[in-house]
Structures are given as C-alpha cells and as structure tokens.
XYZ file of C-alpha atoms in Angstrom:
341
model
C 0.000 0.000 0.000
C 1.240 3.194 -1.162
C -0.122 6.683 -0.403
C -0.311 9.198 -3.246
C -1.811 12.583 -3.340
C -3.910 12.296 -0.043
C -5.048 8.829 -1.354
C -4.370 4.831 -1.058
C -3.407 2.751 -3.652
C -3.117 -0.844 -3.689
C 0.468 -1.401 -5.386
C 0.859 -5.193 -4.392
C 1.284 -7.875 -7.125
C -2.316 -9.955 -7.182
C -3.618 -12.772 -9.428
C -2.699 -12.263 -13.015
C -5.950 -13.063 -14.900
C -4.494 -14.262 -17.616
C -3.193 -17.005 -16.125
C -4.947 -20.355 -15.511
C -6.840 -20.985 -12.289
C -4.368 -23.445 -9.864
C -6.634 -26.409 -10.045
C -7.184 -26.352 -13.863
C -2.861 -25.922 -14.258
C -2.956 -29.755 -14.738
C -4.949 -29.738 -17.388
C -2.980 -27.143 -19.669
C 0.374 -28.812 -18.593
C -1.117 -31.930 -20.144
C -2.804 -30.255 -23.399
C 0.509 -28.630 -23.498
C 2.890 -31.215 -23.843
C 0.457 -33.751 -26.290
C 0.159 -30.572 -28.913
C 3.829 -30.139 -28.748
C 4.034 -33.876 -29.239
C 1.887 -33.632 -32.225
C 3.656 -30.315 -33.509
C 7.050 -32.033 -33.054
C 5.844 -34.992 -35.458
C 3.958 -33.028 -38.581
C 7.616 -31.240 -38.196
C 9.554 -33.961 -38.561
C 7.176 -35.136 -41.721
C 8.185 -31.538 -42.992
C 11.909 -32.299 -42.742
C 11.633 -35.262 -44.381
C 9.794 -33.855 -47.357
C 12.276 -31.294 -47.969
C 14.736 -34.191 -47.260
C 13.387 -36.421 -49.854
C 12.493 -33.440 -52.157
C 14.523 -32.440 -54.799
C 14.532 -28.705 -54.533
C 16.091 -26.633 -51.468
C 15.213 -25.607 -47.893
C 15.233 -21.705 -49.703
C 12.493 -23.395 -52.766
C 10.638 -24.758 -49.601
C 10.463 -21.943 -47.841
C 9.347 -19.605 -51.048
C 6.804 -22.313 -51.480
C 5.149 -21.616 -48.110
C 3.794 -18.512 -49.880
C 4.022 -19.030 -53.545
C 2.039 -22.087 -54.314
C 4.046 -22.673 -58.052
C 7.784 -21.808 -56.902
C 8.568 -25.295 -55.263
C 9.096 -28.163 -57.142
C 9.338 -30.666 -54.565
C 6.213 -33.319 -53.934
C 5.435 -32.329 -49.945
C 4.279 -35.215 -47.747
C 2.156 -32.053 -46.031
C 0.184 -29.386 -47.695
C -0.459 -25.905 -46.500
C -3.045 -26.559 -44.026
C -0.650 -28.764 -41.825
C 1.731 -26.419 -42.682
C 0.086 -23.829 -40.588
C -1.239 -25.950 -38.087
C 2.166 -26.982 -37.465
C 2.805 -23.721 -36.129
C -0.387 -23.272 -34.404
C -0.230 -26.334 -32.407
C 3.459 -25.157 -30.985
C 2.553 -21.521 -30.635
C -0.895 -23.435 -28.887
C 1.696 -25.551 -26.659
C 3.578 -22.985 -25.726
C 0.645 -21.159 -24.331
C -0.781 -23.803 -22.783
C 2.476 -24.767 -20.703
C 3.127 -21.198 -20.052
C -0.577 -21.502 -18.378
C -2.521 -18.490 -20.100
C -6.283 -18.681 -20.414
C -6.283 -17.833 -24.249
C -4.394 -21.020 -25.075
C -7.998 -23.059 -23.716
C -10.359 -22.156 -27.082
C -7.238 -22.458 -29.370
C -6.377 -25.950 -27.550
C -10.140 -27.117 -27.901
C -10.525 -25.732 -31.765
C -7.199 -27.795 -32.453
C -8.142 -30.607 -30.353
C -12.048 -30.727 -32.245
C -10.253 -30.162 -36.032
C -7.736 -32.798 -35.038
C -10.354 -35.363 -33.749
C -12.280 -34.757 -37.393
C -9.011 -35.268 -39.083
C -9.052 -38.389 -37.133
C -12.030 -40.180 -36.858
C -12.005 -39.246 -41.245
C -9.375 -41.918 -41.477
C -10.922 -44.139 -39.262
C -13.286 -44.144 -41.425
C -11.113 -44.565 -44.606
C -10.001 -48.050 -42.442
C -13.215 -49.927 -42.947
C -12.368 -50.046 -46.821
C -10.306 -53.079 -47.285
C -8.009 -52.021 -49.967
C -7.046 -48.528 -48.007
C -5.986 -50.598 -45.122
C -4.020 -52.752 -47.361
C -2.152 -49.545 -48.601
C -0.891 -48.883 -45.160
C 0.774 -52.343 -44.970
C 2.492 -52.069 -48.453
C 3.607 -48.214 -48.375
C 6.589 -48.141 -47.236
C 6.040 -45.073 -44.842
C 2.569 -46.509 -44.119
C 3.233 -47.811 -41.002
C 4.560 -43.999 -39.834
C 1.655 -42.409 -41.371
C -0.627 -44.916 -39.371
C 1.421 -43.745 -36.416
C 0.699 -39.965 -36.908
C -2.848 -40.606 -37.514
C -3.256 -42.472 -34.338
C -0.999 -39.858 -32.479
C -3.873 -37.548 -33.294
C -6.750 -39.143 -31.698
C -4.737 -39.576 -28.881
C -3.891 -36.087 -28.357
C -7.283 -34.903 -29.703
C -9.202 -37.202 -27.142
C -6.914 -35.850 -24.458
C -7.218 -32.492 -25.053
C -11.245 -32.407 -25.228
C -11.527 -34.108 -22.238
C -9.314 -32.513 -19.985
C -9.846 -28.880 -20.830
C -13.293 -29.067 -21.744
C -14.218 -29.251 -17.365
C -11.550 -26.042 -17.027
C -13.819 -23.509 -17.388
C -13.118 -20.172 -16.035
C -15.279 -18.038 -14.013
C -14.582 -14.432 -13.333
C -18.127 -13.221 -15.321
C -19.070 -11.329 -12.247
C -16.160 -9.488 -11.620
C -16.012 -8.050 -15.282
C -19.630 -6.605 -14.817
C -18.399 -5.132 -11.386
C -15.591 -3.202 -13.191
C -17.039 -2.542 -16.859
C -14.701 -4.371 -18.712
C -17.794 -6.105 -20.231
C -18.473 -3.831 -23.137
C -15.276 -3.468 -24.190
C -14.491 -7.551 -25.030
C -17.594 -7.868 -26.120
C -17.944 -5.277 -28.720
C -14.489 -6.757 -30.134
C -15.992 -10.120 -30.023
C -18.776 -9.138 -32.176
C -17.933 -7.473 -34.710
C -14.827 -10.453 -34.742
C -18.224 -12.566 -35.127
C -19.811 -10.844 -37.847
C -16.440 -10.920 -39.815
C -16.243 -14.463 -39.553
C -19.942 -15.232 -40.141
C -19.967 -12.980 -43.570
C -16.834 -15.245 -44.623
C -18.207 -18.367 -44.245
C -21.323 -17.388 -45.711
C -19.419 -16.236 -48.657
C -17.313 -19.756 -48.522
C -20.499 -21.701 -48.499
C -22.025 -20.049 -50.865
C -18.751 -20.188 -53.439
C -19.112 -24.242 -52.532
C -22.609 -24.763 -53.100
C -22.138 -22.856 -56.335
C -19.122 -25.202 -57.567
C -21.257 -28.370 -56.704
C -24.099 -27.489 -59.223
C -22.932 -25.449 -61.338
C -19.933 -27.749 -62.559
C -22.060 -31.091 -62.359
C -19.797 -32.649 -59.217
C -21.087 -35.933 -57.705
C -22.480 -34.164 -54.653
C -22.788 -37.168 -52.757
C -19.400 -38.362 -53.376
C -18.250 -34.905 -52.750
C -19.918 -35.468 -49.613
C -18.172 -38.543 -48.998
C -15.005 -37.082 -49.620
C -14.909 -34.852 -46.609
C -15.337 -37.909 -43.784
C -14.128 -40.771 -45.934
C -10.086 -41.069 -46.339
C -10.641 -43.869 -48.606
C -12.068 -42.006 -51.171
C -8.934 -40.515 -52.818
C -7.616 -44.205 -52.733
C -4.192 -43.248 -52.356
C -2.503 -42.581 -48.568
C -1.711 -39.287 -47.984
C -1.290 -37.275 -44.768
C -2.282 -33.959 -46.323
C -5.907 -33.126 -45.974
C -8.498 -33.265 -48.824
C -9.987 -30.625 -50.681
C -13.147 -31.712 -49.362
C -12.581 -31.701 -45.945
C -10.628 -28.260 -45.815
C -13.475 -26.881 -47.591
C -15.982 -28.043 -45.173
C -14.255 -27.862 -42.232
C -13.242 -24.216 -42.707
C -16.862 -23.530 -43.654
C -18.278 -24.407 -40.369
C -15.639 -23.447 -38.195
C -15.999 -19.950 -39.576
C -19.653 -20.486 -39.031
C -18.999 -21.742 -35.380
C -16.654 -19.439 -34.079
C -18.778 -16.769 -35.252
C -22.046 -16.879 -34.090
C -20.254 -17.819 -30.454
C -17.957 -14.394 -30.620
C -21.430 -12.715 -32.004
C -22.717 -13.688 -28.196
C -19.459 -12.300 -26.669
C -18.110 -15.129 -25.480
C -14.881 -14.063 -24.545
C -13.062 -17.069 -23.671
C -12.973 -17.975 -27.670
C -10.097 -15.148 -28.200
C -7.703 -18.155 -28.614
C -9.857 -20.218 -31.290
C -10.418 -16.553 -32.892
C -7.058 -15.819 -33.395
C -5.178 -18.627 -34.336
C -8.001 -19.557 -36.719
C -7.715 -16.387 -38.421
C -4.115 -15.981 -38.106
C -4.790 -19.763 -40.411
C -6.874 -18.451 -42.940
C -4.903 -15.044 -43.190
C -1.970 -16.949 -44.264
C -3.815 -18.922 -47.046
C -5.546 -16.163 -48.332
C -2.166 -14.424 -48.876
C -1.144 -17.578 -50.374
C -3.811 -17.307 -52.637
C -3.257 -13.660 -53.204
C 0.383 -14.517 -54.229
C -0.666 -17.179 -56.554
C -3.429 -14.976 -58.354
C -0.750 -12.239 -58.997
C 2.310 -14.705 -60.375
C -0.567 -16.319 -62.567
C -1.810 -12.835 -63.784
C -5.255 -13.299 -62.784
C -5.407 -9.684 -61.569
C -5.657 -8.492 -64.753
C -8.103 -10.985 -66.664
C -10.145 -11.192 -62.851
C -12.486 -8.137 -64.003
C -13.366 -10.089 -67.014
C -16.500 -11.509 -65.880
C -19.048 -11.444 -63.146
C -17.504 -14.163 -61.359
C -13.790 -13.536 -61.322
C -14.778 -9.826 -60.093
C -16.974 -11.632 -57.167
C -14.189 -14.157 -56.628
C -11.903 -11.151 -56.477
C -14.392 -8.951 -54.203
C -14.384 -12.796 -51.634
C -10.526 -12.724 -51.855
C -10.480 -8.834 -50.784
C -12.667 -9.488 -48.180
C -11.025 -12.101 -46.846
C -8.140 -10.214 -46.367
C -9.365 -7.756 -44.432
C -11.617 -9.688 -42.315
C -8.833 -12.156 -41.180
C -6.360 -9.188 -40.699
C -8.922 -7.147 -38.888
C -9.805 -10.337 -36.658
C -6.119 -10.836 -35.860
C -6.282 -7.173 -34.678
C -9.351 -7.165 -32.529
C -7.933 -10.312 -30.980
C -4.902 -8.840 -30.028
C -6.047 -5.906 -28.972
C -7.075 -4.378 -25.475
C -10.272 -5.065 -25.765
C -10.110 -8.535 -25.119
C -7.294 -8.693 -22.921
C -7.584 -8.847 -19.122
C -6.929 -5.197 -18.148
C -9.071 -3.097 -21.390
C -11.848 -1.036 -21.347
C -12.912 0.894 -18.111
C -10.575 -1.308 -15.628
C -7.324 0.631 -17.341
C -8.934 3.680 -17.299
C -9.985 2.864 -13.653
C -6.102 1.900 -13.025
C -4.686 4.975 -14.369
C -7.545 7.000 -12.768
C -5.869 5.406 -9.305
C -2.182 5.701 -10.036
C -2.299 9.628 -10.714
C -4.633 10.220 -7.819
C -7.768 11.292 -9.727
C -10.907 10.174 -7.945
C-alpha cells in the first residue's frame, strides 16, 4: 500500500488473470505437452519432405507462400503447414498456463479429432488398409494418424471441465463492453466469410455437375482418394473451414470471450492462405483478366474481403479489448495511479 496525493493505492502484485486458475494448471500442462508432441511430429514429416524433395530448404520456404515456386512433392500441404505452427505456438501457451491457449487448444483438439475419426473411417475399406501395410512409410503415417486421436481425445476431455469463471467481476468493473464489442464485430467478420465460402461451394457443386454425394463422402471418408496421404483433402478443408468460420462466429457474435484463442489462431490460419492465394493470383496474372466476368470480379471482391476480415480479426484479438486489463478497468487503473478520484 502506497499513499499518493492524499489517497491509497493498492500497489501489491495480485492474481494475473491471464493465467490459468491453480486447479485447472494440470490440465494445460497436459494439453501442453500432447500438442507439442503432435507439432514435433507433422515437423519432422516436414523435414523429411524437404529431405526427400529435390529442390532446397530456400524453394521450400518460397513455397510456403508461392504455391508454383517449389518443385518438390510435400508429404504435407499448406493446411498442416500452418497448423504446425499453431499447435506449438498453442503448446507454448498452454504450458506457459494463459487462459487464451484453452479455445485455441479445444478448436485444435475438435479439427484434429475430425481429421481423425475421417481416417478411421477410410479403415473400414479393405483395400485402403491394405495400402498402409504395403507403403513403405505406411506404417509412420498410421502412427501420426493415431498420435492424433490420442492427443485430440486428451485435449477435449481434460480442458473441456476447465472452465473459467470471473463473469461477475467483469460486470463489477465494466470491462464487459469493451471484449464484447471486439468479439462481435470479430463474429460478424467471420460469419460474412463463411457465408461467402459456403455459398462459393454450393455454387461449384451445381454449377460444374460434381457428384455431390461423393463430394460429400469425400470430406469424412479417407478412402475415397484411394491413395494414402497425410495432407488433408480438398473436401474436408473446404468443409471444415466452412463451419468453423460459421462456429466461431455466431459464439464471438454472443461475446463469449473465452474464444479469443480459437479466434485468433483460426484467423491468423486463414490469413496466411488467403495471402497464399493472393500470391498465386498475382504470379498467374489473374489480376488483370479477374475483371473479365461477373464471377472472377466476385471471386476477387471474396478474396479482398477475406483479407481484411482475417487481418482485422487478428487485430481485434490482439487488442485491449479482449485482454484482461481493457476497457474501463485501465482507465480505472490509471484513474488510481495519478490520484484522480
């Protein structure tokens, strides 16, 4: 306790909000260490693609952005790519014991599980089993696939009970409205993308004459591409990344602050693959025959918007107004410290 200008303030070090409640530190310690577990694998699968490949770490890592500059076949695509990195940056997080890493862990842990249970799937077909046992990396892929599940199921069930309370106390000091109006507009963002998503989807299944149903199948099937491969379908990114978007949007519409995590890394994800895309359109010249049509200006108009949604997401996420101190309690805290009352 300190006195300053005729007034007391309370100068001693309290409970960081941020940080994990004592009896849920368990929980991230374990979700912790099985995402870095799973990071540490897709990692080594990278290595050993640019191992195997036949361009160069430097073609590799122009590749990441430019989807023609890399020669090399990549056991991984882009989505593990960037998962990669969200599962460690998730890890560390979680082992550092901050709240945020909970949604991000449970997102992760819920994609990873789909990923998962897909291939399971894949498994009842009798000739996609007897892949694994004559592919020569089969019995590693098998592995990594099962590695997963494991860390999936773990995940789910041990942070799904750590719940943190604390609604109360943000009432009390008005911090309230200042997450929440972040949160929502961070919903209607993501909403308006994958609304625009599913409606570029739906379009490409009837207006091209696609086997819906096996289209369909695609998505929760591994067997139907009949050939092993650890990178994730076209069908199942598509879908997946339609209701995610869907998901995490109408729950940061309610102002559910404890999705900041899922929010970020999510569109920290889909940031980086829409500047992939961006990259790809310009080194292909599409800018400039885009504006030909109706549809490459609308496809161009999704891409834009994409863009700025993601990056504005990433933003808001960041910001103050969802972290622990924002809003009226800073203002309340500085109000305090230069003795205005």
């Amino acid at each position: 306790m300190v006195m300053q200008d005729g007034g007391t303030v309370d100068v001693r070090p309290g409970t960081d909000p941020g940080r994990a409640a004592p009896e849920h530190r368990g929980a991230y310690l374990a979700s912790g260490l099985c995402l870095a577990l799973y990071a540490g694998t897709l990692l080594a699968w990278i290595v050993y693609g640019i191992a195997q490949g036949e361009g160069s770490v430097f073609d590799f890592l122009e590749g990441l952005f430019n989807p023609g500059a890399s020669p090399m076949s990549q056991v991984l695509g882009p989505y593990e790519w960037s998962f990669t990195v969200v599962f460690a940056v998730t890890a560390g997080l979680a082992l550092a014991q901050r709240r945020v890493a909970r949604s991000a862990a449970l997102l992760s842990g819920a994609l990873l599980l789909a990923v998962s249970l897909r291939e399971a799937v894949g498994l009842f077909d009798p000739g996609y089993r007897t892949q694994y046992a004559h592919d020569e990396l089969g019995g590693w892929a098998l592995a990594t696939r099962g590695l997963g599940l494991v860390v999936a199921l773990v995940v789910l069930a041990v942070l799904l009970p750590a719940a943190e309370g604390g609604t109360g106390e943000r009432r009390r000091t008005g911090l309230g409205a200042s997450w929440r109006r972040s949160s929502r507009i961070c919903g209607v963002l993501l909403l308006l993308m994958g609304l625009a998503r599913l409606g570029w989807t739906v379009r490409a299944l009837t207006s091209s004459g696609t086997d819906v149903a096996h289209y369909l199948r695609g998505a929760v099937d591994g067997s139907v591409l009949g050939t092993l491969d650890l990178a994730a379908s076209t069908e199942f990114t598509t879908i997946a990344s339609v209701v995610t978007l869907l998901v995490l949007g109408a729950l940061a519409l309610r102002g559910r602050r404890d999705v900041r995590g899922a929010l970020l890394l999510f569109a920290a994800v889909e940031l980086y693959l829409t500047v992939r895309t961006v990259v790809w359109l310009t080194v292909t010249d599409f800018f400039n025959r885009s504006f030909e049509t109706t549809e490459g200006a609308m496809s161009m108009a999704t891409t834009a918007y994409g863009l700025a949604a993601m990056t504005s997401v990433v933003v808001l996420a960041t910001g103050r107004g969802f972290g622990p101190y924002g809003g009226m309690l800073a203002e309340g805290l500085r109000t305090a410290r230069t003795g205005r009352f």
